[in-house]
């Protein structure tokens, strides 16, 4: 889709245009190259005119469109991921909110952007995702939300506010599953799809092993290092399986700060959410996106904080499921075979990849080029991950 045109925008936004007409649209690129590969994001400033009195207002939105090359469309399996992300905003999230309100919960889940419109194509009676597919969301930036500097990572307080929202997502889905399994299956689980890394793109074992082998203490564990997708995910385990985001790294969250302290968080990019262990999100987020100095001092505190947040939220949803801290740690061990390689790769390539990096139209660089540009601090955290996970039984 062209940066300068979104076809039939007025029809797309008809729910937002009651007694209003689009007077002008300014469309510009929202994200820099190298910051997002699963989509192209555009900023929309839409001037609306009131049909009754002629007053004008600006609707500030963002449009999520398809990656611009077949390579990335294949990697992200757009027919599945875009369909399911649209379903999350149109079906899954409203189901969660309706369930929470039926329980009398006032503080409903509020960590997602408002969806203004979705479209799969301009065809009649077709569910095919094509070049005219688009998801239109509220623009969170004018409301004070931004991505933090991924090179700096999250401090302790910001990490906690994100973990609490992750726990909220897990808790509402888990409670709905146990209290109303029919609704959960028909309106939630139906749209959860296990993302599989394309086989031709999961050959990242070599440079990961080479990086780990640079550290004398870690060298003995090189045989345990596997690239993302080289080890298959284990099937979900009951009764704790829930909806997991499965892509929670720095750029897929946005925070709002006041006087230097985080007061709000939003989770974005719902392309590959699935049905699985809640520990998968915790493991991947903590090890991919939290700075080394925070992990060294607060890893156990963060694990306890997430667990306490989850169990507290389950109680608020009148869910009497017993989920002890030891059981949570068992889940962390359960997901570690897959999530370690996932987190390690994203720590190196996504979180700490070059800013203003390659366009999505470029081929994926070779492994030796990746290794050449890895900084010492990035290596230090990778080595910490190995040693810490070996110690905890999370790297076998």
GROMACS .gro file of C-alpha atoms in nm:
model
  396
    1UNK     CA    1   0.000   0.000   0.000
    2UNK     CA    2   0.129   0.341  -0.091
    3UNK     CA    3   0.239   0.579   0.181
    4UNK     CA    4   0.029   0.848   0.015
    5UNK     CA    5  -0.295   0.657  -0.025
    6UNK     CA    6  -0.527   0.433   0.170
    7UNK     CA    7  -0.809   0.347  -0.066
    8UNK     CA    8  -1.169   0.424   0.028
    9UNK     CA    9  -1.068   0.575   0.361
   10UNK     CA   10  -1.408   0.735   0.416
   11UNK     CA   11  -1.582   0.400   0.379
   12UNK     CA   12  -1.325   0.235   0.605
   13UNK     CA   13  -1.382   0.491   0.881
   14UNK     CA   14  -1.760   0.512   0.847
   15UNK     CA   15  -1.816   0.433   1.217
   16UNK     CA   16  -1.606   0.737   1.309
   17UNK     CA   17  -1.781   0.967   1.061
   18UNK     CA   18  -2.133   1.002   1.197
   19UNK     CA   19  -2.243   1.343   1.066
   20UNK     CA   20  -1.882   1.417   0.967
   21UNK     CA   21  -1.696   1.439   0.638
   22UNK     CA   22  -1.326   1.394   0.566
   23UNK     CA   23  -1.184   1.725   0.443
   24UNK     CA   24  -0.815   1.640   0.425
   25UNK     CA   25  -0.577   1.354   0.505
   26UNK     CA   26  -0.206   1.377   0.580
   27UNK     CA   27  -0.027   1.041   0.571
   28UNK     CA   28   0.336   0.991   0.671
   29UNK     CA   29   0.565   0.706   0.774
   30UNK     CA   30   0.541   0.643   1.149
   31UNK     CA   31   0.822   0.398   1.220
   32UNK     CA   32   1.182   0.413   1.106
   33UNK     CA   33   1.331   0.135   0.892
   34UNK     CA   34   1.471  -0.139   1.113
   35UNK     CA   35   1.220  -0.076   1.393
   36UNK     CA   36   0.937  -0.294   1.266
   37UNK     CA   37   0.942  -0.584   1.021
   38UNK     CA   38   0.594  -0.737   1.043
   39UNK     CA   39   0.417  -0.433   0.906
   40UNK     CA   40   0.448  -0.082   0.766
   41UNK     CA   41   0.306   0.177   1.007
   42UNK     CA   42   0.169   0.512   0.891
   43UNK     CA   43   0.059   0.819   1.082
   44UNK     CA   44  -0.281   0.954   0.978
   45UNK     CA   45  -0.391   1.309   1.056
   46UNK     CA   46  -0.747   1.328   0.926
   47UNK     CA   47  -0.930   1.662   0.920
   48UNK     CA   48  -1.302   1.606   0.981
   49UNK     CA   49  -1.576   1.859   0.918
   50UNK     CA   50  -1.903   1.852   1.113
   51UNK     CA   51  -2.189   1.829   0.864
   52UNK     CA   52  -2.420   2.037   1.084
   53UNK     CA   53  -2.208   2.338   1.175
   54UNK     CA   54  -1.890   2.311   0.969
   55UNK     CA   55  -1.655   2.295   1.269
   56UNK     CA   56  -1.338   2.095   1.215
   57UNK     CA   57  -1.144   1.848   1.426
   58UNK     CA   58  -0.843   1.626   1.366
   59UNK     CA   59  -0.868   1.250   1.404
   60UNK     CA   60  -0.520   1.123   1.492
   61UNK     CA   61  -0.470   0.760   1.399
   62UNK     CA   62  -0.217   0.507   1.279
   63UNK     CA   63  -0.258   0.260   0.996
   64UNK     CA   64  -0.095  -0.080   1.007
   65UNK     CA   65  -0.041  -0.222   0.660
   66UNK     CA   66   0.134  -0.525   0.516
   67UNK     CA   67   0.512  -0.561   0.495
   68UNK     CA   68   0.627  -0.443   0.155
   69UNK     CA   69   0.806  -0.759   0.040
   70UNK     CA   70   0.709  -1.121  -0.011
   71UNK     CA   71   0.998  -1.225   0.216
   72UNK     CA   72   0.849  -1.060   0.525
   73UNK     CA   73   0.493  -1.147   0.427
   74UNK     CA   74   0.595  -1.510   0.421
   75UNK     CA   75   0.789  -1.489   0.747
   76UNK     CA   76   0.487  -1.336   0.921
   77UNK     CA   77   0.233  -1.560   0.746
   78UNK     CA   78   0.006  -1.262   0.682
   79UNK     CA   79  -0.307  -1.460   0.595
   80UNK     CA   80  -0.309  -1.589   0.951
   81UNK     CA   81  -0.146  -1.313   1.154
   82UNK     CA   82  -0.339  -1.019   1.009
   83UNK     CA   83  -0.668  -1.207   1.024
   84UNK     CA   84  -0.610  -1.294   1.388
   85UNK     CA   85  -0.495  -0.945   1.486
   86UNK     CA   86  -0.812  -0.802   1.337
   87UNK     CA   87  -1.010  -1.062   1.532
   88UNK     CA   88  -0.832  -0.965   1.854
   89UNK     CA   89  -0.957  -0.607   1.831
   90UNK     CA   90  -1.302  -0.689   1.692
   91UNK     CA   91  -1.390  -1.007   1.885
   92UNK     CA   92  -1.139  -1.120   2.149
   93UNK     CA   93  -1.090  -0.793   2.337
   94UNK     CA   94  -1.463  -0.704   2.343
   95UNK     CA   95  -1.528  -1.054   2.478
   96UNK     CA   96  -1.278  -0.994   2.758
   97UNK     CA   97  -1.438  -0.660   2.845
   98UNK     CA   98  -1.791  -0.800   2.844
   99UNK     CA   99  -1.679  -1.084   3.071
  100UNK     CA  100  -1.511  -0.847   3.317
  101UNK     CA  101  -1.813  -0.618   3.333
  102UNK     CA  102  -2.040  -0.916   3.394
  103UNK     CA  103  -1.831  -0.979   3.707
  104UNK     CA  104  -1.870  -0.620   3.821
  105UNK     CA  105  -1.503  -0.539   3.762
  106UNK     CA  106  -1.451  -0.165   3.728
  107UNK     CA  107  -1.081  -0.165   3.637
  108UNK     CA  108  -1.116  -0.356   3.312
  109UNK     CA  109  -0.816  -0.438   3.098
  110UNK     CA  110  -0.692  -0.113   2.944
  111UNK     CA  111  -0.352  -0.186   2.796
  112UNK     CA  112  -0.445  -0.191   2.427
  113UNK     CA  113  -0.501   0.087   2.175
  114UNK     CA  114  -0.854   0.158   2.059
  115UNK     CA  115  -0.922   0.004   1.720
  116UNK     CA  116  -1.101   0.240   1.481
  117UNK     CA  117  -1.140   0.013   1.179
  118UNK     CA  118  -1.008  -0.300   1.008
  119UNK     CA  119  -1.022  -0.419   0.649
  120UNK     CA  120  -0.898  -0.737   0.484
  121UNK     CA  121  -0.944  -0.627   0.122
  122UNK     CA  122  -1.173  -0.437  -0.115
  123UNK     CA  123  -1.325  -0.753  -0.262
  124UNK     CA  124  -1.679  -0.877  -0.209
  125UNK     CA  125  -1.732  -1.181   0.012
  126UNK     CA  126  -1.362  -1.251   0.055
  127UNK     CA  127  -1.149  -1.308   0.364
  128UNK     CA  128  -0.821  -1.290   0.173
  129UNK     CA  129  -0.561  -1.052   0.315
  130UNK     CA  130  -0.425  -0.847   0.025
  131UNK     CA  131  -0.250  -0.516  -0.041
  132UNK     CA  132  -0.558  -0.322   0.069
  133UNK     CA  133  -0.560  -0.481   0.415
  134UNK     CA  134  -0.527  -0.229   0.696
  135UNK     CA  135  -0.578  -0.197   1.071
  136UNK     CA  136  -0.653   0.157   1.190
  137UNK     CA  137  -0.581   0.231   1.557
  138UNK     CA  138  -0.583   0.540   1.772
  139UNK     CA  139  -0.249   0.722   1.766
  140UNK     CA  140  -0.114   0.678   2.119
  141UNK     CA  141   0.169   0.930   2.078
  142UNK     CA  142  -0.046   1.246   2.111
  143UNK     CA  143  -0.184   1.090   2.431
  144UNK     CA  144   0.164   1.075   2.579
  145UNK     CA  145   0.266   0.717   2.498
  146UNK     CA  146   0.597   0.640   2.332
  147UNK     CA  147   0.842   0.358   2.277
  148UNK     CA  148   1.138   0.391   2.509
  149UNK     CA  149   1.494   0.382   2.378
  150UNK     CA  150   1.540   0.010   2.322
  151UNK     CA  151   1.916   0.042   2.376
  152UNK     CA  152   1.852   0.165   2.732
  153UNK     CA  153   1.572  -0.076   2.816
  154UNK     CA  154   1.325  -0.057   3.103
  155UNK     CA  155   1.402   0.045   3.459
  156UNK     CA  156   1.253  -0.150   3.751
  157UNK     CA  157   0.931   0.050   3.786
  158UNK     CA  158   0.857   0.045   3.414
  159UNK     CA  159   0.924  -0.328   3.400
  160UNK     CA  160   0.672  -0.382   3.679
  161UNK     CA  161   0.397  -0.180   3.514
  162UNK     CA  162   0.440  -0.386   3.197
  163UNK     CA  163   0.444  -0.715   3.389
  164UNK     CA  164   0.123  -0.614   3.564
  165UNK     CA  165  -0.048  -0.559   3.229
  166UNK     CA  166   0.085  -0.890   3.101
  167UNK     CA  167  -0.060  -1.055   3.412
  168UNK     CA  168  -0.393  -0.881   3.347
  169UNK     CA  169  -0.412  -1.024   2.994
  170UNK     CA  170  -0.327  -1.370   3.123
  171UNK     CA  171  -0.572  -1.349   3.414
  172UNK     CA  172  -0.879  -1.237   3.223
  173UNK     CA  173  -0.829  -1.501   2.953
  174UNK     CA  174  -0.757  -1.777   3.204
  175UNK     CA  175  -1.060  -1.683   3.415
  176UNK     CA  176  -1.288  -1.674   3.112
  177UNK     CA  177  -1.161  -2.014   3.001
  178UNK     CA  178  -1.237  -2.174   3.337
  179UNK     CA  179  -1.568  -1.998   3.403
  180UNK     CA  180  -1.715  -1.997   3.052
  181UNK     CA  181  -1.523  -2.246   2.835
  182UNK     CA  182  -1.778  -2.237   2.552
  183UNK     CA  183  -1.741  -1.862   2.502
  184UNK     CA  184  -1.365  -1.888   2.538
  185UNK     CA  185  -1.341  -2.157   2.270
  186UNK     CA  186  -1.574  -1.979   2.025
  187UNK     CA  187  -1.460  -1.619   2.068
  188UNK     CA  188  -1.102  -1.638   2.191
  189UNK     CA  189  -0.918  -1.966   2.143
  190UNK     CA  190  -1.048  -1.993   1.788
  191UNK     CA  191  -0.819  -1.705   1.691
  192UNK     CA  192  -0.510  -1.820   1.878
  193UNK     CA  193  -0.259  -1.961   1.634
  194UNK     CA  194   0.085  -2.105   1.707
  195UNK     CA  195   0.340  -1.910   1.506
  196UNK     CA  196   0.600  -2.129   1.342
  197UNK     CA  197   0.933  -1.982   1.239
  198UNK     CA  198   0.985  -2.060   0.868
  199UNK     CA  199   1.244  -2.336   0.846
  200UNK     CA  200   1.461  -2.144   0.603
  201UNK     CA  201   1.488  -1.858   0.854
  202UNK     CA  202   1.561  -2.046   1.177
  203UNK     CA  203   1.921  -2.131   1.094
  204UNK     CA  204   2.063  -1.890   1.354
  205UNK     CA  205   2.237  -2.158   1.558
  206UNK     CA  206   2.588  -2.091   1.432
  207UNK     CA  207   2.642  -1.731   1.531
  208UNK     CA  208   2.464  -1.781   1.865
  209UNK     CA  209   2.697  -2.068   1.950
  210UNK     CA  210   2.997  -1.863   1.840
  211UNK     CA  211   2.893  -1.574   2.061
  212UNK     CA  212   2.843  -1.795   2.366
  213UNK     CA  213   3.174  -1.973   2.304
  214UNK     CA  214   3.359  -1.641   2.339
  215UNK     CA  215   3.303  -1.661   2.715
  216UNK     CA  216   3.517  -1.921   2.891
  217UNK     CA  217   3.259  -2.005   3.157
  218UNK     CA  218   2.977  -2.036   2.904
  219UNK     CA  219   3.174  -2.236   2.648
  220UNK     CA  220   3.085  -2.567   2.811
  221UNK     CA  221   2.715  -2.499   2.744
  222UNK     CA  222   2.743  -2.430   2.371
  223UNK     CA  223   2.579  -2.762   2.285
  224UNK     CA  224   2.267  -2.644   2.468
  225UNK     CA  225   2.227  -2.333   2.253
  226UNK     CA  226   1.959  -2.355   1.986
  227UNK     CA  227   1.826  -2.089   1.753
  228UNK     CA  228   1.471  -1.962   1.762
  229UNK     CA  229   1.241  -2.224   1.616
  230UNK     CA  230   1.496  -2.506   1.612
  231UNK     CA  231   1.320  -2.660   1.911
  232UNK     CA  232   0.946  -2.703   1.871
  233UNK     CA  233   0.710  -2.558   2.126
  234UNK     CA  234   0.559  -2.799   2.371
  235UNK     CA  235   0.178  -2.818   2.360
  236UNK     CA  236  -0.010  -2.605   2.614
  237UNK     CA  237  -0.047  -2.755   2.960
  238UNK     CA  238  -0.367  -2.735   3.156
  239UNK     CA  239  -0.501  -2.585   3.367
  240UNK     CA  240  -0.273  -2.280   3.341
  241UNK     CA  241  -0.271  -2.226   2.963
  242UNK     CA  242  -0.408  -1.887   2.860
  243UNK     CA  243  -0.382  -1.622   2.589
  244UNK     CA  244  -0.022  -1.509   2.553
  245UNK     CA  245   0.106  -1.218   2.345
  246UNK     CA  246   0.420  -1.413   2.241
  247UNK     CA  247   0.598  -1.107   2.097
  248UNK     CA  248   0.653  -0.887   2.401
  249UNK     CA  249   0.978  -0.707   2.341
  250UNK     CA  250   1.068  -0.340   2.380
  251UNK     CA  251   0.914  -0.202   2.061
  252UNK     CA  252   0.583  -0.379   2.119
  253UNK     CA  253   0.507  -0.177   2.431
  254UNK     CA  254   0.451   0.197   2.476
  255UNK     CA  255   0.468   0.387   2.804
  256UNK     CA  256   0.341   0.717   2.939
  257UNK     CA  257   0.551   0.901   3.198
  258UNK     CA  258   0.478   1.175   3.448
  259UNK     CA  259   0.761   1.337   3.643
  260UNK     CA  260   0.990   1.061   3.520
  261UNK     CA  261   0.770   0.779   3.650
  262UNK     CA  262   0.562   0.540   3.437
  263UNK     CA  263   0.188   0.594   3.477
  264UNK     CA  264   0.055   0.396   3.183
  265UNK     CA  265   0.143   0.119   2.941
  266UNK     CA  266   0.004  -0.016   2.616
  267UNK     CA  267   0.077  -0.350   2.451
  268UNK     CA  268   0.083  -0.336   2.072
  269UNK     CA  269   0.135  -0.569   1.776
  270UNK     CA  270  -0.109  -0.856   1.834
  271UNK     CA  271   0.000  -1.055   1.530
  272UNK     CA  272   0.111  -1.381   1.688
  273UNK     CA  273  -0.083  -1.416   2.013
  274UNK     CA  274  -0.155  -1.776   2.096
  275UNK     CA  275  -0.283  -2.021   2.353
  276UNK     CA  276   0.002  -2.128   2.578
  277UNK     CA  277   0.180  -2.097   2.909
  278UNK     CA  278   0.172  -1.755   3.078
  279UNK     CA  279   0.538  -1.812   3.158
  280UNK     CA  280   0.622  -1.781   2.787
  281UNK     CA  281   0.550  -1.407   2.790
  282UNK     CA  282   0.735  -1.356   3.117
  283UNK     CA  283   1.045  -1.546   3.006
  284UNK     CA  284   1.067  -1.380   2.666
  285UNK     CA  285   0.996  -1.026   2.788
  286UNK     CA  286   1.234  -1.036   3.083
  287UNK     CA  287   1.530  -1.186   2.902
  288UNK     CA  288   1.488  -1.005   2.570
  289UNK     CA  289   1.414  -0.654   2.692
  290UNK     CA  290   1.523  -0.592   3.053
  291UNK     CA  291   1.873  -0.445   3.102
  292UNK     CA  292   2.143  -0.657   3.259
  293UNK     CA  293   2.182  -0.433   3.565
  294UNK     CA  294   1.810  -0.467   3.644
  295UNK     CA  295   1.812  -0.844   3.599
  296UNK     CA  296   2.118  -0.895   3.819
  297UNK     CA  297   1.959  -0.709   4.107
  298UNK     CA  298   1.590  -0.781   4.068
  299UNK     CA  299   1.521  -1.099   3.868
  300UNK     CA  300   1.363  -1.286   4.158
  301UNK     CA  301   1.171  -0.976   4.264
  302UNK     CA  302   1.026  -0.944   3.914
  303UNK     CA  303   0.924  -1.309   3.899
  304UNK     CA  304   0.750  -1.278   4.236
  305UNK     CA  305   0.587  -0.951   4.129
  306UNK     CA  306   0.439  -1.106   3.816
  307UNK     CA  307   0.314  -1.410   4.006
  308UNK     CA  308   0.156  -1.200   4.280
  309UNK     CA  309  -0.008  -0.976   4.019
  310UNK     CA  310  -0.151  -1.275   3.835
  311UNK     CA  311  -0.289  -1.451   4.143
  312UNK     CA  312  -0.439  -1.126   4.273
  313UNK     CA  313  -0.611  -1.063   3.940
  314UNK     CA  314  -0.744  -1.419   3.928
  315UNK     CA  315  -0.912  -1.357   4.264
  316UNK     CA  316  -1.067  -1.034   4.132
  317UNK     CA  317  -1.216  -1.241   3.851
  318UNK     CA  318  -1.361  -1.483   4.108
  319UNK     CA  319  -1.138  -1.757   3.978
  320UNK     CA  320  -1.030  -1.999   4.250
  321UNK     CA  321  -0.753  -2.165   4.050
  322UNK     CA  322  -0.455  -2.240   4.271
  323UNK     CA  323  -0.132  -2.136   4.102
  324UNK     CA  324   0.155  -2.147   4.347
  325UNK     CA  325   0.488  -1.977   4.291
  326UNK     CA  326   0.654  -2.318   4.261
  327UNK     CA  327   0.404  -2.411   3.990
  328UNK     CA  328   0.486  -2.086   3.811
  329UNK     CA  329   0.857  -2.171   3.822
  330UNK     CA  330   0.772  -2.513   3.677
  331UNK     CA  331   0.603  -2.331   3.390
  332UNK     CA  332   0.915  -2.118   3.342
  333UNK     CA  333   1.118  -2.436   3.312
  334UNK     CA  334   0.856  -2.586   3.080
  335UNK     CA  335   0.878  -2.298   2.829
  336UNK     CA  336   1.252  -2.243   2.855
  337UNK     CA  337   1.356  -2.490   2.583
  338UNK     CA  338   1.180  -2.276   2.321
  339UNK     CA  339   1.185  -1.932   2.480
  340UNK     CA  340   1.556  -1.921   2.562
  341UNK     CA  341   1.654  -1.920   2.193
  342UNK     CA  342   1.367  -1.683   2.118
  343UNK     CA  343   1.476  -1.433   2.385
  344UNK     CA  344   1.848  -1.464   2.309
  345UNK     CA  345   1.798  -1.393   1.940
  346UNK     CA  346   1.571  -1.094   2.001
  347UNK     CA  347   1.805  -0.952   2.266
  348UNK     CA  348   2.084  -0.951   2.010
  349UNK     CA  349   1.910  -0.872   1.682
  350UNK     CA  350   1.586  -0.687   1.759
  351UNK     CA  351   1.639  -0.505   2.089
  352UNK     CA  352   2.003  -0.421   2.021
  353UNK     CA  353   2.000  -0.416   1.642
  354UNK     CA  354   2.128  -0.110   1.459
  355UNK     CA  355   1.889   0.185   1.472
  356UNK     CA  356   1.766   0.309   1.139
  357UNK     CA  357   1.860  -0.037   1.022
  358UNK     CA  358   1.776  -0.220   0.707
  359UNK     CA  359   1.456  -0.158   0.521
  360UNK     CA  360   1.212  -0.445   0.534
  361UNK     CA  361   1.274  -0.485   0.161
  362UNK     CA  362   1.631  -0.595   0.221
  363UNK     CA  363   1.735  -0.955   0.262
  364UNK     CA  364   1.817  -1.080   0.611
  365UNK     CA  365   2.191  -1.023   0.672
  366UNK     CA  366   2.420  -1.323   0.707
  367UNK     CA  367   2.506  -1.456   1.052
  368UNK     CA  368   2.870  -1.350   1.034
  369UNK     CA  369   2.763  -0.990   0.975
  370UNK     CA  370   2.536  -1.004   1.279
  371UNK     CA  371   2.820  -1.134   1.497
  372UNK     CA  372   3.061  -0.868   1.376
  373UNK     CA  373   2.851  -0.581   1.507
  374UNK     CA  374   2.750  -0.720   1.848
  375UNK     CA  375   2.876  -0.488   2.123
  376UNK     CA  376   3.043  -0.602   2.444
  377UNK     CA  377   2.747  -0.507   2.670
  378UNK     CA  378   2.515  -0.710   2.449
  379UNK     CA  379   2.750  -1.007   2.476
  380UNK     CA  380   2.770  -0.965   2.854
  381UNK     CA  381   2.395  -0.996   2.889
  382UNK     CA  382   2.387  -1.298   2.658
  383UNK     CA  383   2.648  -1.469   2.875
  384UNK     CA  384   2.452  -1.376   3.187
  385UNK     CA  385   2.142  -1.536   3.035
  386UNK     CA  386   2.330  -1.859   2.979
  387UNK     CA  387   2.478  -1.875   3.329
  388UNK     CA  388   2.157  -1.770   3.504
  389UNK     CA  389   1.937  -2.010   3.311
  390UNK     CA  390   2.178  -2.300   3.364
  391UNK     CA  391   2.172  -2.226   3.737
  392UNK     CA  392   1.792  -2.224   3.743
  393UNK     CA  393   1.751  -2.536   3.529
  394UNK     CA  394   1.619  -2.335   3.235
  395UNK     CA  395   1.891  -2.432   2.987
  396UNK     CA  396   1.935  -2.806   2.956
   0.00000   0.00000   0.00000
